[in-house]
């Protein structure tokens, strides 16, 4: 009991208000609803506050701006994936959520997809400033397939409907696609016009990351320890989204 109290007092003694930036159009992981931050990552961070003693000031905005603010040391980037290039300049938390990068096509335009080589010669819609893991990022850099970049996933889906791209990457997984198509006004009622291919591009662990020179390693360690304690107790199960399985034919 005494050790627990001492740990709690130490946590409070080092408490900070920490600015955390995240995407405003990344359902169900992070998004704005009536001007307020919603989604799995904001809810996880809100729950962690009581354990870490820190206050997370969550600010959601377009992803390209998130990365500009984080790269300037203005705050942490939430729901950010790891890659070797970013790891050189950012300190990462433990993974807070595991999503998948999936390939979405228009109904009637599905194609066999097992590896990135199957995308050769195609035009794929991807996010501006987004990373899809080292293998996919390297394939893009080498020009294995062409990419069309945009600021948000909803715009990407509309381009797909219009036939402007062959397929799109969605990094919030099947549940993210379903949530987007049910909630975005411009896409609502069109769920039957899309198909998610069976094979994912990659599993996508999402973290919180601070620029190394921001000196926030102690805050990240507090978050890591609190997250692992709560995860071991199953304290986040009610925050994780579920949904119907997608048709893959």
Coordinates of N, CA and C in Angstrom, one line a residue:
X1 N 0.8 -1.2 0.0 CA 0.0 0.0 0.0 C 0.9 1.3 0.0
X2 N 1.9 1.2 0.8 CA 2.8 2.4 0.9 C 3.5 2.6 -0.4
X3 N 4.0 1.5 -1.1 CA 4.7 1.6 -2.4 C 3.7 2.2 -3.4
X4 N 2.5 1.8 -3.4 CA 1.5 2.3 -4.4 C 1.3 3.8 -4.2
X5 N 1.2 4.2 -2.9 CA 1.0 5.6 -2.6 C 2.2 6.4 -3.0
X6 N 3.4 5.9 -2.8 CA 4.6 6.6 -3.2 C 4.7 6.8 -4.7
X7 N 4.3 5.7 -5.4 CA 4.3 5.8 -6.9 C 3.3 6.8 -7.4
X8 N 2.1 6.9 -6.7 CA 1.1 7.8 -7.1 C 1.6 9.3 -6.8
X9 N 2.2 9.5 -5.7 CA 2.7 10.8 -5.3 C 3.8 11.2 -6.3
X10 N 4.6 10.3 -6.7 CA 5.7 10.6 -7.6 C 5.2 11.0 -9.0
X11 N 4.1 10.3 -9.4 CA 3.5 10.6 -10.6 C 2.9 12.0 -10.6
X12 N 2.2 12.3 -9.5 CA 1.6 13.7 -9.5 C 2.7 14.7 -9.4
X13 N 3.8 14.5 -8.8 CA 4.8 15.4 -8.7 C 5.4 15.8 -10.0
X14 N 5.4 14.9 -11.0 CA 6.0 15.1 -12.3 C 4.9 15.4 -13.3
X15 N 3.7 15.6 -12.9 CA 2.5 15.8 -13.8 C 2.8 17.0 -14.7
X16 N 2.3 16.9 -16.0 CA 2.4 17.9 -16.9 C 1.1 18.0 -17.7
X17 N 0.9 19.2 -18.3 CA -0.1 19.3 -19.4 C 0.6 19.1 -20.7
X18 N 0.2 18.1 -21.4 CA 0.9 17.7 -22.7 C -0.1 17.9 -23.9
X19 N 0.4 18.6 -24.9 CA -0.4 18.8 -26.1 C -0.2 17.6 -27.0
X20 N -1.3 17.0 -27.4 CA -1.3 15.8 -28.3 C -2.1 16.1 -29.5
X21 N -1.5 16.0 -30.7 CA -2.2 16.3 -31.9 C -2.6 14.9 -32.6
X22 N -3.8 14.9 -33.2 CA -4.2 13.7 -33.9 C -5.1 14.1 -35.1
X23 N -5.4 13.1 -35.9 CA -6.2 13.4 -37.1 C -7.6 13.6 -36.7
X24 N -8.3 14.6 -37.4 CA -9.7 14.9 -37.2 C -10.6 14.1 -38.1
X25 N -10.0 13.2 -39.0 CA -10.9 12.5 -39.9 C -10.3 11.1 -40.1
X26 N -10.3 10.3 -39.0 CA -9.7 9.0 -38.9 C -10.5 8.1 -38.1
X27 N -11.8 8.0 -38.4 CA -12.7 7.2 -37.6 C -12.4 5.7 -37.8
X28 N -12.6 4.9 -36.8 CA -13.0 5.2 -35.4 C -11.9 5.5 -34.5
X29 N -10.7 5.7 -35.0 CA -9.5 5.9 -34.2 C -9.4 7.3 -33.6
X30 N -9.6 8.4 -34.4 CA -9.7 9.7 -33.9 C -10.5 10.6 -34.9
X31 N -11.4 11.4 -34.4 CA -12.2 12.2 -35.3 C -13.0 13.3 -34.5
X32 N -13.5 14.3 -35.2 CA -14.2 15.3 -34.5 C -15.7 15.0 -34.6
X33 N -16.4 15.2 -33.5 CA -17.9 15.0 -33.4 C -18.4 16.2 -32.6
X34 N -19.2 17.1 -33.3 CA -19.7 18.3 -32.7 C -18.6 19.1 -32.1
X35 N -17.5 19.1 -32.8 CA -16.3 20.0 -32.4 C -15.5 19.4 -31.3
X36 N -15.8 18.1 -30.8 CA -15.1 17.5 -29.7 C -14.3 16.3 -30.2
X37 N -13.2 16.0 -29.6 CA -12.3 14.9 -30.0 C -13.0 13.6 -29.5
X38 N -13.2 12.7 -30.5 CA -13.8 11.4 -30.3 C -12.9 10.3 -30.8
X39 N -13.2 9.1 -30.5 CA -12.4 7.9 -31.0 C -11.6 7.1 -30.0
X40 N -11.1 6.1 -30.5 CA -10.4 5.1 -29.6 C -9.2 5.7 -29.0
X41 N -8.3 6.4 -29.7 CA -7.1 7.0 -29.1 C -7.4 8.1 -28.1
X42 N -8.3 9.1 -28.5 CA -8.7 10.1 -27.4 C -9.2 9.4 -26.2
X43 N -10.0 8.4 -26.3 CA -10.6 7.8 -25.1 C -9.5 7.0 -24.3
X44 N -8.6 6.4 -25.0 CA -7.5 5.8 -24.2 C -6.7 6.8 -23.5
X45 N -6.3 7.9 -24.1 CA -5.5 8.9 -23.5 C -6.3 9.6 -22.3
X46 N -7.6 9.8 -22.5 CA -8.4 10.3 -21.4 C -8.4 9.4 -20.2
X47 N -8.5 8.1 -20.4 CA -8.4 7.1 -19.3 C -7.1 7.1 -18.7
X48 N -6.0 7.3 -19.4 CA -4.7 7.2 -18.9 C -4.3 8.4 -18.0
X49 N -5.1 9.5 -18.1 CA -4.7 10.7 -17.3 C -4.7 10.4 -15.8
X50 N -5.7 9.6 -15.3 CA -5.8 9.3 -13.9 C -4.6 8.5 -13.4
X51 N -4.0 7.7 -14.3 CA -2.9 6.9 -13.9 C -1.6 7.6 -14.0
X52 N -1.4 8.4 -15.0 CA -0.1 9.1 -15.2 C 0.0 10.4 -14.4
X53 N -1.1 11.0 -14.1 CA -1.1 12.3 -13.4 C -1.0 13.4 -14.4
X54 N -0.7 13.1 -15.7 CA -0.6 14.1 -16.7 C -2.0 14.4 -17.3
X55 N -2.1 15.6 -17.9 CA -3.3 16.0 -18.6 C -3.0 16.0 -20.1
X56 N -3.7 15.3 -20.9 CA -3.5 15.3 -22.3 C -4.5 16.3 -23.0
X57 N -3.9 17.3 -23.5 CA -4.7 18.4 -24.3 C -4.8 17.9 -25.7
X58 N -5.9 17.2 -26.1 CA -6.0 16.6 -27.4 C -6.5 17.5 -28.4
X59 N -5.8 17.7 -29.5 CA -6.2 18.7 -30.5 C -6.2 17.9 -31.9
X60 N -7.4 17.8 -32.5 CA -7.5 17.1 -33.7 C -7.6 18.1 -34.9
X61 N -6.9 17.7 -36.0 CA -6.8 18.5 -37.2 C -6.3 17.7 -38.4
X62 N -6.3 18.3 -39.6 CA -5.8 17.5 -40.7 C -4.4 16.9 -40.5
X63 N -4.2 15.6 -41.0 CA -3.0 14.9 -40.7 C -1.7 15.6 -41.1
X64 N -1.7 16.3 -42.2 CA -0.5 17.0 -42.7 C -0.1 18.1 -41.6
X65 N -1.1 18.7 -41.1 CA -0.8 19.7 -40.0 C -0.4 19.1 -38.7
X66 N -0.9 17.9 -38.4 CA -0.4 17.2 -37.2 C 1.1 17.0 -37.3
X67 N 1.5 16.5 -38.5 CA 2.9 16.2 -38.7 C 3.8 17.4 -38.7
X68 N 3.2 18.5 -39.2 CA 4.0 19.8 -39.1 C 4.2 20.2 -37.7
X69 N 3.1 20.2 -36.9 CA 3.2 20.6 -35.5 C 4.2 19.7 -34.7
X70 N 4.0 18.4 -34.9 CA 4.9 17.4 -34.2 C 6.3 17.6 -34.6
X71 N 6.6 17.8 -35.9 CA 8.0 17.9 -36.4 C 8.6 19.3 -35.9
X72 N 7.8 20.2 -35.5 CA 8.3 21.5 -35.0 C 8.5 21.4 -33.5
X73 N 8.1 20.3 -32.9 CA 8.2 20.1 -31.4 C 7.1 20.8 -30.6
X74 N 6.0 21.1 -31.3 CA 4.9 21.8 -30.6 C 4.1 20.9 -29.8
X75 N 4.2 19.6 -30.0 CA 3.4 18.6 -29.2 C 3.6 17.2 -29.7
X76 N 2.9 16.2 -29.2 CA 3.0 14.9 -29.6 C 2.1 14.6 -30.8
X77 N 2.5 13.6 -31.6 CA 1.6 13.1 -32.7 C 1.0 11.8 -32.1
X78 N -0.4 11.8 -32.1 CA -1.0 10.5 -31.7 C -1.4 9.7 -33.0
X79 N -1.8 8.5 -32.7 CA -2.2 7.5 -33.8 C -1.2 7.6 -35.0
X80 N 0.1 7.6 -34.6 CA 1.2 7.7 -35.6 C 1.8 6.3 -35.7
X81 N 2.1 5.8 -36.9 CA 2.8 4.5 -37.1 C 4.3 4.7 -37.1
X82 N 5.0 3.6 -36.8 CA 6.4 3.6 -36.7 C 7.0 3.3 -38.1
X83 N 8.1 4.0 -38.5 CA 8.9 3.5 -39.6 C 10.4 4.0 -39.2
X84 N 11.3 3.4 -39.9 CA 12.7 3.6 -39.5 C 13.1 5.1 -39.7
X85 N 12.6 5.8 -40.6 CA 12.9 7.2 -40.8 C 12.4 8.0 -39.7
X86 N 11.2 7.8 -39.3 CA 10.6 8.6 -38.2 C 11.3 8.3 -36.9
X87 N 11.7 7.0 -36.7 CA 12.3 6.6 -35.4 C 13.6 7.3 -35.2
X88 N 14.2 7.9 -36.2 CA 15.5 8.6 -36.0 C 15.2 10.0 -35.3
X89 N 14.0 10.5 -35.4 CA 13.8 11.8 -34.9 C 12.7 11.9 -33.8
X90 N 11.9 10.8 -33.6 CA 10.9 10.8 -32.6 C 11.1 9.7 -31.6
X91 N 10.7 10.0 -30.3 CA 10.6 9.0 -29.3 C 9.2 8.5 -29.3
X92 N 9.0 7.2 -29.3 CA 7.7 6.5 -29.5 C 7.3 5.9 -28.1
X93 N 5.9 6.0 -27.9 CA 5.3 5.2 -26.9 C 5.2 3.7 -27.3
X94 N 4.8 2.9 -26.4 CA 4.4 1.5 -26.7 C 3.2 1.6 -27.7
X95 N 2.9 0.6 -28.5 CA 1.7 0.6 -29.3 C 0.4 0.8 -28.5
X96 N -0.4 1.7 -28.8 CA -1.7 1.9 -28.1 C -2.8 1.2 -28.7
X97 N -2.7 1.0 -30.0 CA -3.8 0.3 -30.7 C -3.3 -0.3 -32.0
X98 N -3.8 -1.5 -32.4 CA -3.3 -2.2 -33.6 C -4.4 -2.1 -34.6
X99 N -4.1 -1.5 -35.7 CA -5.1 -1.4 -36.8 C -4.5 -2.1 -38.0
X100 N -5.2 -2.1 -39.1 CA -4.7 -2.7 -40.3 C -4.8 -1.7 -41.5
X101 N -3.8 -1.8 -42.4 CA -3.9 -1.0 -43.6 C -4.6 -2.0 -44.6
X102 N -5.8 -1.6 -45.1 CA -6.5 -2.4 -46.0 C -6.6 -1.8 -47.4
X103 N -6.9 -2.6 -48.4 CA -7.0 -2.1 -49.8 C -8.5 -2.1 -50.1
X104 N -9.0 -1.0 -50.5 CA -10.5 -0.9 -50.9 C -10.6 -0.6 -52.4
X105 N -11.5 -1.3 -53.1 CA -11.8 -1.1 -54.5 C -13.3 -0.8 -54.7
X106 N -13.6 -0.4 -55.9 CA -15.0 -0.3 -56.2 C -15.6 -1.7 -56.5
X107 N -16.8 -1.9 -56.1 CA -17.5 -3.1 -56.4 C -17.4 -3.4 -57.9
X108 N -17.0 -4.7 -58.2 CA -16.9 -5.1 -59.6 C -15.5 -4.9 -60.2
X109 N -14.6 -4.2 -59.4 CA -13.2 -4.0 -59.8 C -12.2 -4.6 -58.9
X110 N -12.6 -5.7 -58.2 CA -11.6 -6.4 -57.3 C -10.6 -7.1 -58.2
X111 N -9.4 -7.3 -57.6 CA -8.3 -8.0 -58.3 C -7.6 -8.8 -57.2
X112 N -6.8 -9.8 -57.7 CA -6.1 -10.7 -56.7 C -5.0 -9.8 -56.0
X113 N -5.0 -9.9 -54.7 CA -3.9 -9.2 -54.0 C -3.4 -10.0 -52.8
X114 N -2.2 -10.4 -52.9 CA -1.5 -11.1 -51.9 C -0.2 -10.4 -51.4
X115 N 0.5 -9.8 -52.3 CA 1.7 -9.0 -51.9 C 1.7 -7.7 -52.6
X116 N 2.6 -6.8 -52.2 CA 2.7 -5.5 -52.8 C 3.0 -5.6 -54.3
X117 N 3.6 -6.6 -54.8 CA 3.9 -6.8 -56.2 C 2.6 -6.8 -57.0
X118 N 1.5 -7.2 -56.4 CA 0.2 -7.3 -57.1 C -0.4 -5.9 -57.4
X119 N 0.3 -4.9 -56.9 CA -0.2 -3.5 -57.1 C 0.6 -2.9 -58.2
X120 N 1.6 -3.6 -58.8 CA 2.4 -3.0 -59.8 C 1.6 -2.4 -61.0
X121 N 1.9 -1.2 -61.4 CA 1.3 -0.5 -62.5 C 0.0 0.1 -62.1
X122 N -0.5 0.0 -60.9 CA -1.8 0.6 -60.5 C -1.6 2.0 -59.9
X123 N -2.7 2.7 -59.9 CA -2.7 4.0 -59.2 C -3.5 3.8 -57.9
X124 N -2.8 4.1 -56.8 CA -3.3 3.8 -55.5 C -3.5 5.2 -54.7
X125 N -4.7 5.4 -54.2 CA -4.9 6.6 -53.3 C -4.3 6.4 -51.9
X126 N -3.5 7.3 -51.5 CA -2.9 7.2 -50.2 C -2.9 8.5 -49.5
X127 N -2.6 8.6 -48.2 CA -2.7 9.8 -47.4 C -1.4 10.7 -47.5
X128 N -1.7 12.0 -47.5 CA -0.6 12.9 -47.5 C 0.2 12.9 -46.2
X129 N 1.5 12.5 -46.2 CA 2.3 12.4 -45.0 C 2.1 11.2 -44.3
X130 N 1.4 10.2 -44.8 CA 1.1 8.9 -44.1 C 2.2 7.9 -44.4
X131 N 2.4 7.0 -43.4 CA 3.3 5.9 -43.6 C 2.5 4.6 -43.4
X132 N 2.8 3.6 -44.3 CA 2.1 2.4 -44.3 C 3.0 1.2 -43.9
X133 N 4.1 1.5 -43.2 CA 5.1 0.5 -42.9 C 6.3 0.5 -43.8
X134 N 7.4 0.0 -43.4 CA 8.6 0.1 -44.2 C 8.5 -0.5 -45.6
X135 N 7.8 -1.7 -45.7 CA 7.8 -2.4 -47.0 C 6.9 -1.6 -48.0
X136 N 5.8 -1.1 -47.5 CA 4.9 -0.3 -48.4 C 5.6 1.0 -48.8
X137 N 6.2 1.7 -47.8 CA 6.8 3.0 -48.0 C 8.0 2.8 -49.0
X138 N 8.7 1.7 -48.9 CA 9.8 1.5 -49.9 C 9.3 1.2 -51.3
X139 N 8.2 0.4 -51.4 CA 7.6 0.2 -52.7 C 7.1 1.4 -53.3
X140 N 6.5 2.3 -52.6 CA 6.1 3.6 -53.1 C 7.3 4.4 -53.6
X141 N 8.4 4.5 -52.7 CA 9.6 5.2 -53.1 C 10.2 4.7 -54.3
X142 N 10.2 3.4 -54.6 CA 10.8 2.8 -55.7 C 9.9 2.9 -57.0
X143 N 8.6 3.3 -56.8 CA 7.7 3.5 -57.9 C 7.1 2.2 -58.4
X144 N 7.0 1.2 -57.5 CA 6.4 -0.1 -57.8 C 5.0 0.2 -58.3
X145 N 4.3 1.1 -57.7 CA 2.9 1.5 -58.1 C 2.9 3.0 -57.9
X146 N 2.0 3.7 -58.7 CA 1.9 5.1 -58.6 C 0.9 5.4 -57.5
X147 N 1.1 6.6 -56.9 CA 0.2 7.0 -55.8 C -0.4 8.4 -56.1
X148 N -1.6 8.6 -55.5 CA -2.3 9.8 -55.6 C -2.5 10.2 -54.1
X149 N -1.9 11.3 -53.6 CA -2.0 11.6 -52.2 C -3.1 12.7 -52.0
X150 N -3.8 12.5 -50.8 CA -4.8 13.5 -50.4 C -4.8 13.7 -48.9
X151 N -5.6 14.6 -48.4 CA -5.5 15.0 -47.0 C -6.3 14.1 -46.1
X152 N -7.3 13.4 -46.7 CA -8.2 12.6 -45.8 C -8.8 11.4 -46.5
X153 N -9.2 10.4 -45.7 CA -9.7 9.1 -46.3 C -11.0 9.3 -47.0
X154 N -11.9 10.2 -46.6 CA -13.1 10.4 -47.3 C -12.9 10.9 -48.7
X155 N -12.0 11.9 -48.9 CA -11.7 12.3 -50.2 C -11.2 11.2 -51.1
X156 N -10.4 10.3 -50.5 CA -9.8 9.2 -51.2 C -10.9 8.3 -51.7
X157 N -11.9 8.0 -50.9 CA -13.0 7.1 -51.3 C -13.9 7.7 -52.4
X158 N -14.0 9.0 -52.4 CA -14.8 9.7 -53.5 C -14.0 9.6 -54.8
X159 N -12.7 9.7 -54.7 CA -11.9 9.6 -55.9 C -12.0 8.2 -56.5
X160 N -12.1 7.2 -55.6 CA -12.2 5.8 -56.0 C -13.6 5.6 -56.7
X161 N -14.7 6.2 -56.1 CA -16.0 6.1 -56.7 C -16.0 6.7 -58.1
X162 N -15.3 7.8 -58.3 CA -15.2 8.5 -59.6 C -14.3 7.8 -60.6
X163 N -13.6 6.8 -60.2 CA -12.7 6.1 -61.1 C -11.4 6.7 -61.3
X164 N -11.0 7.7 -60.4 CA -9.8 8.4 -60.6 C -8.6 7.6 -60.1
X165 N -8.8 6.6 -59.3 CA -7.7 5.7 -58.8 C -8.2 4.3 -58.9
X166 N -7.3 3.3 -58.9 CA -7.6 1.9 -59.0 C -8.1 1.3 -57.7
X167 N -7.5 1.8 -56.6 CA -7.7 1.3 -55.3 C -7.2 2.4 -54.3
X168 N -7.6 2.2 -53.0 CA -7.1 3.1 -52.0 C -6.6 2.3 -50.8
X169 N -5.6 2.9 -50.1 CA -5.2 2.4 -48.8 C -6.0 3.1 -47.7
X170 N -6.6 2.3 -46.8 CA -7.2 2.9 -45.6 C -6.5 2.3 -44.4
X171 N -5.9 3.1 -43.6 CA -5.1 2.6 -42.5 C -5.9 2.4 -41.2
X172 N -7.2 2.6 -41.2 CA -7.9 2.4 -40.0 C -8.7 1.0 -40.0
X173 N -8.3 0.2 -41.0 CA -8.9 -1.2 -41.0 C -10.3 -1.2 -41.5
X174 N -10.8 -2.5 -41.5 CA -12.2 -2.7 -42.0 C -13.2 -1.9 -41.2
X175 N -13.0 -1.8 -39.9 CA -13.9 -1.1 -39.0 C -13.9 0.4 -39.4
X176 N -12.7 0.9 -39.7 CA -12.6 2.3 -40.1 C -13.3 2.6 -41.4
X177 N -13.3 1.7 -42.3 CA -14.0 1.8 -43.6 C -15.5 1.9 -43.3
X178 N -16.0 0.9 -42.6 CA -17.4 0.8 -42.3 C -17.9 2.1 -41.6
X179 N -17.1 2.5 -40.5 CA -17.5 3.7 -39.8 C -17.6 4.9 -40.7
X180 N -16.5 5.1 -41.6 CA -16.5 6.2 -42.5 C -17.7 6.2 -43.4
X181 N -18.0 5.1 -44.0 CA -19.1 5.0 -45.0 C -20.5 5.2 -44.3
X182 N -20.6 4.9 -43.0 CA -21.8 5.1 -42.3 C -22.0 6.5 -41.8
X183 N -20.9 7.3 -41.6 CA -21.0 8.6 -40.9 C -20.7 9.8 -41.8
X184 N -19.9 9.6 -42.9 CA -19.6 10.8 -43.7 C -20.7 11.1 -44.6
X185 N -21.3 12.3 -44.6 CA -22.5 12.6 -45.3 C -22.4 12.3 -46.8
X186 N -21.2 12.6 -47.4 CA -21.0 12.4 -48.8 C -20.8 11.0 -49.2
X187 N -20.7 10.1 -48.3 CA -20.5 8.6 -48.6 C -21.7 7.8 -48.0
X188 N -22.5 8.3 -47.2 CA -23.6 7.6 -46.5 C -24.5 6.9 -47.6
X189 N -24.8 5.7 -47.4 CA -25.7 5.0 -48.3 C -25.0 4.3 -49.4
X190 N -23.6 4.4 -49.5 CA -22.9 3.9 -50.6 C -22.0 2.7 -50.2
X191 N -22.3 2.1 -49.1 CA -21.4 1.1 -48.5 C -21.3 -0.1 -49.5
X192 N -22.4 -0.4 -50.2 CA -22.5 -1.5 -51.2 C -21.7 -1.3 -52.4
X193 N -21.1 -0.1 -52.6 CA -20.4 0.2 -53.8 C -18.9 0.0 -53.6
X194 N -18.5 -0.5 -52.4 CA -17.1 -0.7 -52.1 C -16.8 -2.1 -51.7
X195 N -15.6 -2.6 -51.9 CA -15.2 -3.9 -51.4 C -13.8 -3.8 -50.8
X196 N -13.7 -4.4 -49.6 CA -12.3 -4.5 -49.0 C -11.7 -5.8 -49.4
X197 N -10.5 -5.7 -49.9 CA -9.8 -7.0 -50.4 C -9.4 -7.8 -49.1
X198 N -9.4 -9.1 -49.2 CA -9.2 -10.0 -48.1 C -7.8 -9.8 -47.4
X199 N -6.8 -9.6 -48.2 CA -5.4 -9.5 -47.6 C -5.1 -8.0 -47.2
X200 N -4.7 -7.8 -46.0 CA -4.3 -6.5 -45.5 C -2.9 -6.2 -46.1
X201 N -2.6 -4.9 -46.3 CA -1.2 -4.5 -46.7 C -0.3 -4.7 -45.5
X202 N -0.7 -4.4 -44.3 CA 0.2 -4.5 -43.1 C -0.7 -4.3 -41.9
X203 N -0.2 -4.9 -40.8 CA -0.7 -4.5 -39.5 C -0.1 -3.2 -39.1
X204 N -0.8 -2.3 -38.4 CA -0.4 -1.0 -38.2 C -0.5 -0.6 -36.8
X205 N 0.6 -0.9 -35.9 CA 0.5 -0.4 -34.6 C 0.6 1.1 -34.5
X206 N -0.3 1.7 -33.7 CA -0.4 3.2 -33.6 C 0.2 3.6 -32.2
X207 N 1.0 4.6 -32.2 CA 1.7 5.1 -31.0 C 1.4 6.6 -30.8
X208 N 2.0 7.1 -29.7 CA 2.1 8.5 -29.5 C 3.6 8.8 -29.6
X209 N 4.0 9.9 -30.2 CA 5.4 10.2 -30.5 C 5.7 11.6 -30.3
X210 N 6.8 11.9 -29.6 CA 7.3 13.3 -29.5 C 8.7 13.4 -30.2
X211 N 8.9 14.6 -30.7 CA 10.2 14.9 -31.3 C 11.3 14.6 -30.2
X212 N 12.4 14.0 -30.5 CA 13.4 13.7 -29.5 C 13.9 14.9 -28.8
X213 N 14.1 16.0 -29.5 CA 14.7 17.2 -28.9 C 13.7 17.9 -28.0
X214 N 12.4 17.4 -28.0 CA 11.4 18.0 -27.0 C 11.6 17.6 -25.6
X215 N 12.4 16.5 -25.4 CA 12.8 16.0 -24.1 C 11.6 15.5 -23.3
X216 N 10.7 14.7 -24.0 CA 9.5 14.2 -23.3 C 9.6 12.7 -23.0
X217 N 10.8 12.2 -23.0 CA 10.9 10.7 -22.6 C 10.3 10.4 -21.3
X218 N 10.5 11.2 -20.2 CA 9.8 10.8 -19.0 C 8.3 10.8 -19.0
X219 N 7.7 11.7 -19.8 CA 6.2 11.6 -20.0 C 5.8 10.4 -20.7
X220 N 6.6 10.0 -21.7 CA 6.3 8.8 -22.5 C 6.4 7.6 -21.6
X221 N 7.4 7.5 -20.8 CA 7.6 6.4 -19.8 C 6.4 6.3 -18.9
X222 N 5.9 7.5 -18.4 CA 4.8 7.4 -17.5 C 3.6 6.8 -18.2
X223 N 3.4 7.3 -19.5 CA 2.3 6.8 -20.3 C 2.4 5.3 -20.5
X224 N 3.7 4.8 -20.9 CA 3.9 3.4 -21.2 C 3.6 2.5 -20.0
X225 N 4.0 2.9 -18.8 CA 3.8 2.1 -17.6 C 2.3 2.1 -17.3
X226 N 1.7 3.2 -17.4 CA 0.2 3.2 -17.0 C -0.6 2.4 -18.0
X227 N -0.2 2.5 -19.3 CA -0.9 1.8 -20.4 C -0.8 0.3 -20.1
X228 N 0.4 -0.2 -19.9 CA 0.6 -1.6 -19.7 C -0.1 -2.2 -18.4
X229 N -0.1 -1.3 -17.4 CA -0.8 -1.7 -16.2 C -2.3 -1.9 -16.5
X230 N -2.9 -0.9 -17.1 CA -4.3 -0.9 -17.4 C -4.7 -2.0 -18.5
X231 N -3.8 -2.2 -19.4 CA -4.0 -3.3 -20.4 C -4.0 -4.6 -19.8
X232 N -3.1 -4.9 -18.8 CA -3.1 -6.1 -18.2 C -4.4 -6.4 -17.4
X233 N -5.1 -5.4 -17.0 CA -6.3 -5.5 -16.3 C -7.5 -5.5 -17.2
X234 N -7.3 -5.4 -18.5 CA -8.4 -5.4 -19.5 C -9.2 -4.2 -19.4
X235 N -8.6 -3.1 -19.0 CA -9.3 -1.8 -18.8 C -9.7 -1.1 -20.1
X236 N -9.1 -1.5 -21.2 CA -9.4 -0.8 -22.5 C -10.4 -1.6 -23.4
X237 N -10.9 -2.7 -22.9 CA -11.7 -3.6 -23.8 C -12.9 -2.9 -24.3
X238 N -13.5 -2.0 -23.4 CA -14.8 -1.4 -23.8 C -14.6 -0.2 -24.8
X239 N -13.3 0.2 -25.0 CA -13.0 1.3 -25.9 C -12.8 0.9 -27.3
X240 N -12.6 -0.4 -27.5 CA -12.2 -0.9 -28.8 C -13.5 -1.2 -29.7
X241 N -13.4 -0.7 -30.9 CA -14.6 -0.8 -31.8 C -14.7 -2.2 -32.3
X242 N -15.9 -2.6 -32.6 CA -16.2 -3.9 -33.3 C -17.2 -3.6 -34.4
X243 N -17.4 -4.5 -35.2 CA -18.3 -4.3 -36.3 C -18.5 -5.5 -37.2
X244 N -19.4 -5.5 -38.1 CA -19.7 -6.6 -39.0 C -18.5 -6.9 -39.9
X245 N -18.4 -8.1 -40.3 CA -17.4 -8.5 -41.2 C -17.7 -8.0 -42.6
X246 N -16.7 -7.6 -43.3 CA -16.9 -7.1 -44.7 C -17.0 -8.2 -45.7
X247 N -17.8 -7.9 -46.7 CA -17.7 -8.8 -47.9 C -16.4 -8.7 -48.6
X248 N -15.8 -9.8 -49.0 CA -14.5 -9.7 -49.6 C -14.5 -10.4 -51.0
X249 N -15.7 -10.6 -51.6 CA -15.7 -11.1 -53.0 C -16.0 -10.0 -54.0

